[in-house]
GROMACS .gro file of C-alpha atoms in nm:
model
  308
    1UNK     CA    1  -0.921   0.154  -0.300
    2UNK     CA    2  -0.856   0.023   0.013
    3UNK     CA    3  -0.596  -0.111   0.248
    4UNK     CA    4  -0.664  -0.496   0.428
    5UNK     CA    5  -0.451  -0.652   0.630
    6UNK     CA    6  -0.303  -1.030   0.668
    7UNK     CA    7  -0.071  -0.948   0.945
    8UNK     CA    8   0.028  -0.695   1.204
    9UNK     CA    9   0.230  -0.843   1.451
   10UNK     CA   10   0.596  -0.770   1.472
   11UNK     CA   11   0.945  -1.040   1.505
   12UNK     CA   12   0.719  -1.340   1.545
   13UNK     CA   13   0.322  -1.436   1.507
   14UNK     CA   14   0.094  -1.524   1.731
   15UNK     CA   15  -0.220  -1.704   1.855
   16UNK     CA   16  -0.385  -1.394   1.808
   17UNK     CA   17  -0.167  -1.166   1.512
   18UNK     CA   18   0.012  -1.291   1.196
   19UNK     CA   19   0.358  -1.117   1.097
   20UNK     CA   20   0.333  -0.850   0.829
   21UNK     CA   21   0.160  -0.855   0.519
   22UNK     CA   22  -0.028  -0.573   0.352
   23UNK     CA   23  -0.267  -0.583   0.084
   24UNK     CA   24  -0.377  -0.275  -0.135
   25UNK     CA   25  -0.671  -0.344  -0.300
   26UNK     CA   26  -0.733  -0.182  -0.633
   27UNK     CA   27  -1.016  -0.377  -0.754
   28UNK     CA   28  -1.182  -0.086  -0.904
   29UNK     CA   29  -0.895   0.092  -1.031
   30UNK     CA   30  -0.710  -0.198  -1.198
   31UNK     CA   31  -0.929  -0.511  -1.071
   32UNK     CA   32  -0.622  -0.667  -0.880
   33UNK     CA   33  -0.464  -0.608  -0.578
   34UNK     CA   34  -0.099  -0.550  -0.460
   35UNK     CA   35   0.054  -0.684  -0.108
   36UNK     CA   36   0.330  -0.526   0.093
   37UNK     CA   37   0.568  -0.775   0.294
   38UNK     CA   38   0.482  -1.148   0.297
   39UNK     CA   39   0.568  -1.275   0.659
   40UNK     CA   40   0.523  -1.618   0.741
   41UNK     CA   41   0.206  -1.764   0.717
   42UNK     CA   42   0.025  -1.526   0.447
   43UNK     CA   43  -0.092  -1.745   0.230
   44UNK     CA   44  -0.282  -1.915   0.499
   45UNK     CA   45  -0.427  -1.625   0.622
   46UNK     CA   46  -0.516  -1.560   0.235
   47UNK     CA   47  -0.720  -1.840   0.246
   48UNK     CA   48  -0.907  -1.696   0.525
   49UNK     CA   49  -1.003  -1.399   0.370
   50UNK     CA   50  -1.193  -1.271   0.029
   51UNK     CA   51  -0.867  -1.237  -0.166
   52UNK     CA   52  -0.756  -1.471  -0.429
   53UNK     CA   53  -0.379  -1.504  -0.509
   54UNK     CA   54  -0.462  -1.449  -0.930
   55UNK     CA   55  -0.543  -1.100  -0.853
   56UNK     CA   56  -0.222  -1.052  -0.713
   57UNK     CA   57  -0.051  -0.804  -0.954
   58UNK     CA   58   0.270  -0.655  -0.752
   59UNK     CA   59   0.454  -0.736  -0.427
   60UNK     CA   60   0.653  -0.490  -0.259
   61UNK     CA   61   0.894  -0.625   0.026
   62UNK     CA   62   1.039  -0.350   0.291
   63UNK     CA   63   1.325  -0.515   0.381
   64UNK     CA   64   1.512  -0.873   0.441
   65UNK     CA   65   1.394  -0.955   0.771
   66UNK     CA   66   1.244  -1.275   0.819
   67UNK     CA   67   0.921  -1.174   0.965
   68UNK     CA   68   0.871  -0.907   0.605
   69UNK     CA   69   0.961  -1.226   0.380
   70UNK     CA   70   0.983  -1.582   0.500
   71UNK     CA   71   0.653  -1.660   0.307
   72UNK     CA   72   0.720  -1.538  -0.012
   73UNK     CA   73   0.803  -1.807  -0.197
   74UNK     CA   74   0.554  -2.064  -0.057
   75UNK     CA   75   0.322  -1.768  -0.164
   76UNK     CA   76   0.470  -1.732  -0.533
   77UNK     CA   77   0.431  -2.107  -0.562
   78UNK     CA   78   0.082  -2.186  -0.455
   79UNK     CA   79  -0.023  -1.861  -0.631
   80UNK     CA   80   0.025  -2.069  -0.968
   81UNK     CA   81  -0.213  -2.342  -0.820
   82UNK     CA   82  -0.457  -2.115  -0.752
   83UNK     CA   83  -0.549  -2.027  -1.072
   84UNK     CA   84  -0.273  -1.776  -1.126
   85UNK     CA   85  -0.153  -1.727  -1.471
   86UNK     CA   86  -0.112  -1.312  -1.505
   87UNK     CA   87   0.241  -1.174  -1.433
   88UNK     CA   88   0.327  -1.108  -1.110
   89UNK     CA   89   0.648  -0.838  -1.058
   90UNK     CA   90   0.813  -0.850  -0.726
   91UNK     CA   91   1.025  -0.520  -0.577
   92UNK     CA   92   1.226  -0.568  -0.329
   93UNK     CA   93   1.610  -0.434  -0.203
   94UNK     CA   94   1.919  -0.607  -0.310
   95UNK     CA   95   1.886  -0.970  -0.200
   96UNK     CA   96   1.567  -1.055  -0.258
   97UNK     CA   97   1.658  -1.179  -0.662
   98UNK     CA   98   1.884  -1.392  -0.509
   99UNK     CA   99   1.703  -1.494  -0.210
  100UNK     CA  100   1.422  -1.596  -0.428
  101UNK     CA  101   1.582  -1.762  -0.722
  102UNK     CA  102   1.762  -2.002  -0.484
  103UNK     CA  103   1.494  -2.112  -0.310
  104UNK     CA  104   1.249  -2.166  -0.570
  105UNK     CA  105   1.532  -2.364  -0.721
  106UNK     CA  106   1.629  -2.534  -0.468
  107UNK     CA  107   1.250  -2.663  -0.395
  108UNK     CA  108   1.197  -2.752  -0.767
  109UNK     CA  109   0.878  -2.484  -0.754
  110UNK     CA  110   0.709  -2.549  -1.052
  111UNK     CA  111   0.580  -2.130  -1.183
  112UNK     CA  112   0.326  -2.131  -1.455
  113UNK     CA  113   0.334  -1.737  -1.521
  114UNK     CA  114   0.567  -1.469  -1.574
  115UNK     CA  115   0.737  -1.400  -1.257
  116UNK     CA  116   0.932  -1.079  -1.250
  117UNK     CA  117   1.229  -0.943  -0.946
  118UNK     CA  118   1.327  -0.623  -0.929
  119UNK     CA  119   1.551  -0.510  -0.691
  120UNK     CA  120   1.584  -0.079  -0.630
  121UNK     CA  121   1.757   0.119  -0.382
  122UNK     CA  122   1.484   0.355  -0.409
  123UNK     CA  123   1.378   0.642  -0.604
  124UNK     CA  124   1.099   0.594  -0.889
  125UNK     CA  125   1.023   0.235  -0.941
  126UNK     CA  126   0.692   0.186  -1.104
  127UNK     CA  127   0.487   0.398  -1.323
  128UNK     CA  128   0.224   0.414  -1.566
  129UNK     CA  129  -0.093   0.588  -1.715
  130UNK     CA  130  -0.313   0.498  -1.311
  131UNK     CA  131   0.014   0.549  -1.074
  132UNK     CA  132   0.346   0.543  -0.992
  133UNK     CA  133   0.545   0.413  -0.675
  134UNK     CA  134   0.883   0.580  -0.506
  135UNK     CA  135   1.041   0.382  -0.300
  136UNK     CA  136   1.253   0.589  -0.007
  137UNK     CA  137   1.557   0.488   0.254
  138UNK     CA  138   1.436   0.437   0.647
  139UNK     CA  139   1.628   0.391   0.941
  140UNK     CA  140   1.658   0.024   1.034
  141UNK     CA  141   1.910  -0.197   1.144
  142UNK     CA  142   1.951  -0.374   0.759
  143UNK     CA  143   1.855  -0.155   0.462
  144UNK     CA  144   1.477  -0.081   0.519
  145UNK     CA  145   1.253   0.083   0.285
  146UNK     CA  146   0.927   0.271   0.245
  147UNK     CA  147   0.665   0.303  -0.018
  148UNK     CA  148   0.502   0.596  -0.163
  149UNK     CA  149   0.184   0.517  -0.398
  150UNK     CA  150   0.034   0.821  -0.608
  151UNK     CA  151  -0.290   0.787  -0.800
  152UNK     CA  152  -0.300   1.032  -1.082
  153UNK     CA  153  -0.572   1.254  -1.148
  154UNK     CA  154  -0.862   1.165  -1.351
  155UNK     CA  155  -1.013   1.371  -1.588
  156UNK     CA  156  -1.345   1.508  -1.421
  157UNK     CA  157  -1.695   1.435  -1.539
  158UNK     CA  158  -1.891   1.558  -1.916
  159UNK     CA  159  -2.193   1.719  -1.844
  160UNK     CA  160  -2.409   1.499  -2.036
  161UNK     CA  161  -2.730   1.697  -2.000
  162UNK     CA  162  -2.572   1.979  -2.151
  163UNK     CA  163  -2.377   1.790  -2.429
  164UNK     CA  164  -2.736   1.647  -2.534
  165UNK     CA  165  -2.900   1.955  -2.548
  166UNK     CA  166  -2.619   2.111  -2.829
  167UNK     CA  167  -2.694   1.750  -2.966
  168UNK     CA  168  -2.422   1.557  -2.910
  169UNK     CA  169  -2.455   1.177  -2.886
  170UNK     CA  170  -2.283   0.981  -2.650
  171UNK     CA  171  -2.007   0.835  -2.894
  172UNK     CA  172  -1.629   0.889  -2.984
  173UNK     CA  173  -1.621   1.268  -2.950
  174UNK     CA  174  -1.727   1.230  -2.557
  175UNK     CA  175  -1.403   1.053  -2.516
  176UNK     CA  176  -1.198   1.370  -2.686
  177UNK     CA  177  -1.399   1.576  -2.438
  178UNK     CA  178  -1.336   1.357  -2.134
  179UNK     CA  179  -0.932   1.390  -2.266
  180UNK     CA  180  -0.951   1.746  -2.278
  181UNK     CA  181  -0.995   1.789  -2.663
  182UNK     CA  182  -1.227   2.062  -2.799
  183UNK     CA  183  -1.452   1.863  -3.043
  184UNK     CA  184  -1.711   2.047  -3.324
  185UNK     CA  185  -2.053   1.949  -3.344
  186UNK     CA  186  -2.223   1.884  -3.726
  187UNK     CA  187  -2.389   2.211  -3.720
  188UNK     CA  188  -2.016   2.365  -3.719
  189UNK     CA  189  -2.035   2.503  -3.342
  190UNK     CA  190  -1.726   2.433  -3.120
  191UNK     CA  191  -1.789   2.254  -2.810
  192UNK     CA  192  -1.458   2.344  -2.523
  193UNK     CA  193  -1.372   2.083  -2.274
  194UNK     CA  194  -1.332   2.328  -2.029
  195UNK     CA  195  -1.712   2.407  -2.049
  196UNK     CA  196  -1.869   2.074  -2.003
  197UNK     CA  197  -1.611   1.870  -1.794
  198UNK     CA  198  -1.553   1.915  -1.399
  199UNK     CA  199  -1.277   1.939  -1.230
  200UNK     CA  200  -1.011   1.663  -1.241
  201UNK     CA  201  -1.068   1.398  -0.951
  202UNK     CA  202  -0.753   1.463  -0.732
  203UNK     CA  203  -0.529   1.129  -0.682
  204UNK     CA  204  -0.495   0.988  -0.362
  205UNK     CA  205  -0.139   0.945  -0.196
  206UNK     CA  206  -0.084   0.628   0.027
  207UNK     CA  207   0.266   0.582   0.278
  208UNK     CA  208   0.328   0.222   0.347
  209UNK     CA  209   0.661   0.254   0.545
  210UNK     CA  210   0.849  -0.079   0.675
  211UNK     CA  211   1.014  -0.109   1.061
  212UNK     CA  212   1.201   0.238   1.094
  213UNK     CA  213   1.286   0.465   1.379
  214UNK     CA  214   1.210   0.832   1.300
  215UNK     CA  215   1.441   0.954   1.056
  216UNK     CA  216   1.389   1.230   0.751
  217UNK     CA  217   1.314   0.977   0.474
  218UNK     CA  218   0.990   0.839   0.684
  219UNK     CA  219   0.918   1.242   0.688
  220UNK     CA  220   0.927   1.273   0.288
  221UNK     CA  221   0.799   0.959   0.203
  222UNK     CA  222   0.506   1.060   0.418
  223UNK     CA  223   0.404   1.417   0.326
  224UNK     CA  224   0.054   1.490   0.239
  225UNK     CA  225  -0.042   1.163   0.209
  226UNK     CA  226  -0.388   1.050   0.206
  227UNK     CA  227  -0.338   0.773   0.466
  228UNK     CA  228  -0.025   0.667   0.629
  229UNK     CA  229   0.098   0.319   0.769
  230UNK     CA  230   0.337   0.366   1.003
  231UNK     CA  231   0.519   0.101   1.245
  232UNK     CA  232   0.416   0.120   1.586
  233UNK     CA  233   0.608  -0.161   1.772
  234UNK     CA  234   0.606  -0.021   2.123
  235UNK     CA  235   0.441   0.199   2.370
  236UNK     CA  236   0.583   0.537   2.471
  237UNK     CA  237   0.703   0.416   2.820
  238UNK     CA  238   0.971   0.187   2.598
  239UNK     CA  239   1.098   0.450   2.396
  240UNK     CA  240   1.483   0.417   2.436
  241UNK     CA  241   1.393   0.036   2.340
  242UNK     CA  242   1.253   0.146   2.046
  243UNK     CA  243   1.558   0.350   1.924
  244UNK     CA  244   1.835   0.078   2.022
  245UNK     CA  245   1.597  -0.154   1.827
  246UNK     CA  246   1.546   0.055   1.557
  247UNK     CA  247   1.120   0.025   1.581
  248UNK     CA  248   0.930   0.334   1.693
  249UNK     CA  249   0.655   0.388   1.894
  250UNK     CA  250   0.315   0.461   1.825
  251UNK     CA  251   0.325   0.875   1.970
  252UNK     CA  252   0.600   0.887   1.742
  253UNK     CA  253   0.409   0.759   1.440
  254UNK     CA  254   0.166   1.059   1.545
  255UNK     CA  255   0.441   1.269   1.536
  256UNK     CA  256   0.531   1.208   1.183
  257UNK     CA  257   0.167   1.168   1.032
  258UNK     CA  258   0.142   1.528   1.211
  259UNK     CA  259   0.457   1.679   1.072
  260UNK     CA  260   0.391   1.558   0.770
  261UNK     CA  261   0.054   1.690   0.707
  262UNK     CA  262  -0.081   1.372   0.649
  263UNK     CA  263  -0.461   1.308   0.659
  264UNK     CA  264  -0.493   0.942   0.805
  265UNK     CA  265  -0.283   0.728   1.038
  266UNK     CA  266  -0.266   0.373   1.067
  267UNK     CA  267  -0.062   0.122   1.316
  268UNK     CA  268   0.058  -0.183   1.280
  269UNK     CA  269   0.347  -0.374   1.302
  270UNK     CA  270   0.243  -0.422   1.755
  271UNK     CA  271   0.495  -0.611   1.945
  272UNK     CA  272   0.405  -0.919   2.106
  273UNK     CA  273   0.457  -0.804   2.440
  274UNK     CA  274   0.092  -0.678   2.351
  275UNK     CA  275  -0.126  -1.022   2.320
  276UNK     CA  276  -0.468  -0.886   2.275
  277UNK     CA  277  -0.644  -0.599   2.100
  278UNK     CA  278  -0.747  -0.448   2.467
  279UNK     CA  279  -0.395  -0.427   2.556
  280UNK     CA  280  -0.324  -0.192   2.235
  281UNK     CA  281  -0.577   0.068   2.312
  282UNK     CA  282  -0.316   0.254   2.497
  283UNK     CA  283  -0.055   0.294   2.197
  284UNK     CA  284  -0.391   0.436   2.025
  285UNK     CA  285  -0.466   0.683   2.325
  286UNK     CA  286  -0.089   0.780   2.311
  287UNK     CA  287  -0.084   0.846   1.939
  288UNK     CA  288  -0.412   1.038   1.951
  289UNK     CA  289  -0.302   1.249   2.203
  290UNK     CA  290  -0.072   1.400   1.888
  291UNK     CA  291  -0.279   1.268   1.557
  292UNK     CA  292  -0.644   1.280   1.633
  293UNK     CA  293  -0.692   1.074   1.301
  294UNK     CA  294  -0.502   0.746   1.433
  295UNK     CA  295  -0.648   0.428   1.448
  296UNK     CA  296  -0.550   0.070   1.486
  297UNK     CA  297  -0.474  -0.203   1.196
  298UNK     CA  298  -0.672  -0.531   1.240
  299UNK     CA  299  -0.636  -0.834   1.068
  300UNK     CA  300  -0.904  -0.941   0.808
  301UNK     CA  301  -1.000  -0.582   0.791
  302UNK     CA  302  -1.075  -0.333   0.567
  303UNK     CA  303  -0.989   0.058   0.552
  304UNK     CA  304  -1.104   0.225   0.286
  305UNK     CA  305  -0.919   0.522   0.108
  306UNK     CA  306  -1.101   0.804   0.041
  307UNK     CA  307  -1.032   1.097  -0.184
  308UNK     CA  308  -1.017   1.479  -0.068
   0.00000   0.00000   0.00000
């Protein structure tokens, strides 16, 4: 599990950053990957990348700005001519149905899969066996929204060594085990799950927040969580301009990601104001001054998740 990222520039791209777009890669855990926001210009940086729109499973959109959404459904369209064929579900706030609809409709897209809008106001939104998603209220000028992903725990490991050596084969009754069953051997003896599986593997939690000023829901949404993204659209020295435009600045990510108990911090979402990677190091100092554990989203870059 890892996070990569498409785009992290903020209001408009850039010779050198894309506008927002997210990816979650899950390749191991369901062998497809979900995005976050789908600025302008993602499928192109797609194709410059190692993803492949068929493995797209679920996109999430923050909220209706332009620079979260405006390539969506060029996106949904090539997706099908690039091999796509699996569903795809979209989540979004109210809006993005019809935002969608119309212009697919409009542009006579031709979509060869099952293609799937839901709209929330947050709360619970996804969930099955692997995870589950809540979706919480930010503080932005339109209706923002952030996104809490939860891996469940896995059952832990059998001891095979000792399973052979009461002899047990490999074969159904190691899947009881690995569920937590108590299974009995042909000689009559009881074998307990508790005495030949490990501890459960603890699930990881991952904060994807959109553009937001600090506020209380960035606070829940964020608690404990394995690795946070947080919006970091300007510097410290621009503070008040980051509360009358409803952005906040990287010490303030820190803030959260340290209130919140959080184990990681990431930052994206850089004005444009800074045009090269040098002139972010600062926003990085400032948040590490708070966070020790901050560092910098890049584009075409990887960041692994890792488990406690």
């Amino acid at each position: 599990m890892e996070l990569y990222f498409l785009g992290t520039n903020a209001g408009i791209p850039t010779l050198q950053r894309n506008v927002t777009s997210i990816v979650l890669r899950l390749l191991e855990e369901r062998r497809s990957y979900w995005m976050f926001d789908c600025g302008e210009g993602t499928q192109q940086q797609v194709l410059k990348s190692p993803l492949r729109l068929g493995k797209l499973e679920k996109l999430f959109i923050t909220h209706m700005h332009g620079d979260h959404l405006f390539g969506l459904p060029g996106l949904i369209s090539s997706r099908g001519y690039q091999g796509g064929t699996s569903p795809l579900t979209v989540y979004g706030p109210p809006g993005i149905k019809a935002y969608l609809e119309t212009s697919l409709s409009l542009s006579q897209s031709r979509i060869p899969y099952k293609l799937e809008i839901i709209e929330h106001t947050g709360g619970l939104i996804f969930e099955d066996e692997g995870f589950k998603v809540e979706a919480g209220l930010l503080e932005h000028r339109i209706d923002s929204y952030g996104y809490r992903i939860v891996e469940k725990d896995s059952p832990g490991s059998l001891n095979t060594e000792l399973l052979k050596a009461k002899g047990l084969k490999p074969g159904p009754l190691y899947g009881k085990l690995k569920k937590g069953f108590d299974v009995m051997t042909e000689e009559g003896e009881t074998i307990h799950a508790t005495d030949v599986l490990s501890k459960p593997k603890r699930g990881r939690v991952i904060t994807i927040l959109g553009d937001t000023r600090p506020c209380p829901g960035a606070l829940h949404l964020s608690l404990d969580a394995d690795l946070l993204l947080h919006e970091a659209t300007f510097s410290q020295d621009l503070t008040d301009m980051a509360y009358q435009y409803y952005h906040s600045t990287a010490l303030q990510a820190a803030e959260c990601a340290k209130e919140a108990g959080a184990r990681r911090l990431l930052l994206t979402h850089f004005s444009s104001r800074y045009s090269s990677f040098d002139e972010l190091v600062p926003l990085l100092e400032e948040a590490r001054s708070v966070f020790p554990e901050t560092q910098l989203a890049e584009e075409f870059t990887a960041f692994p998740i890792y488990r406690r």
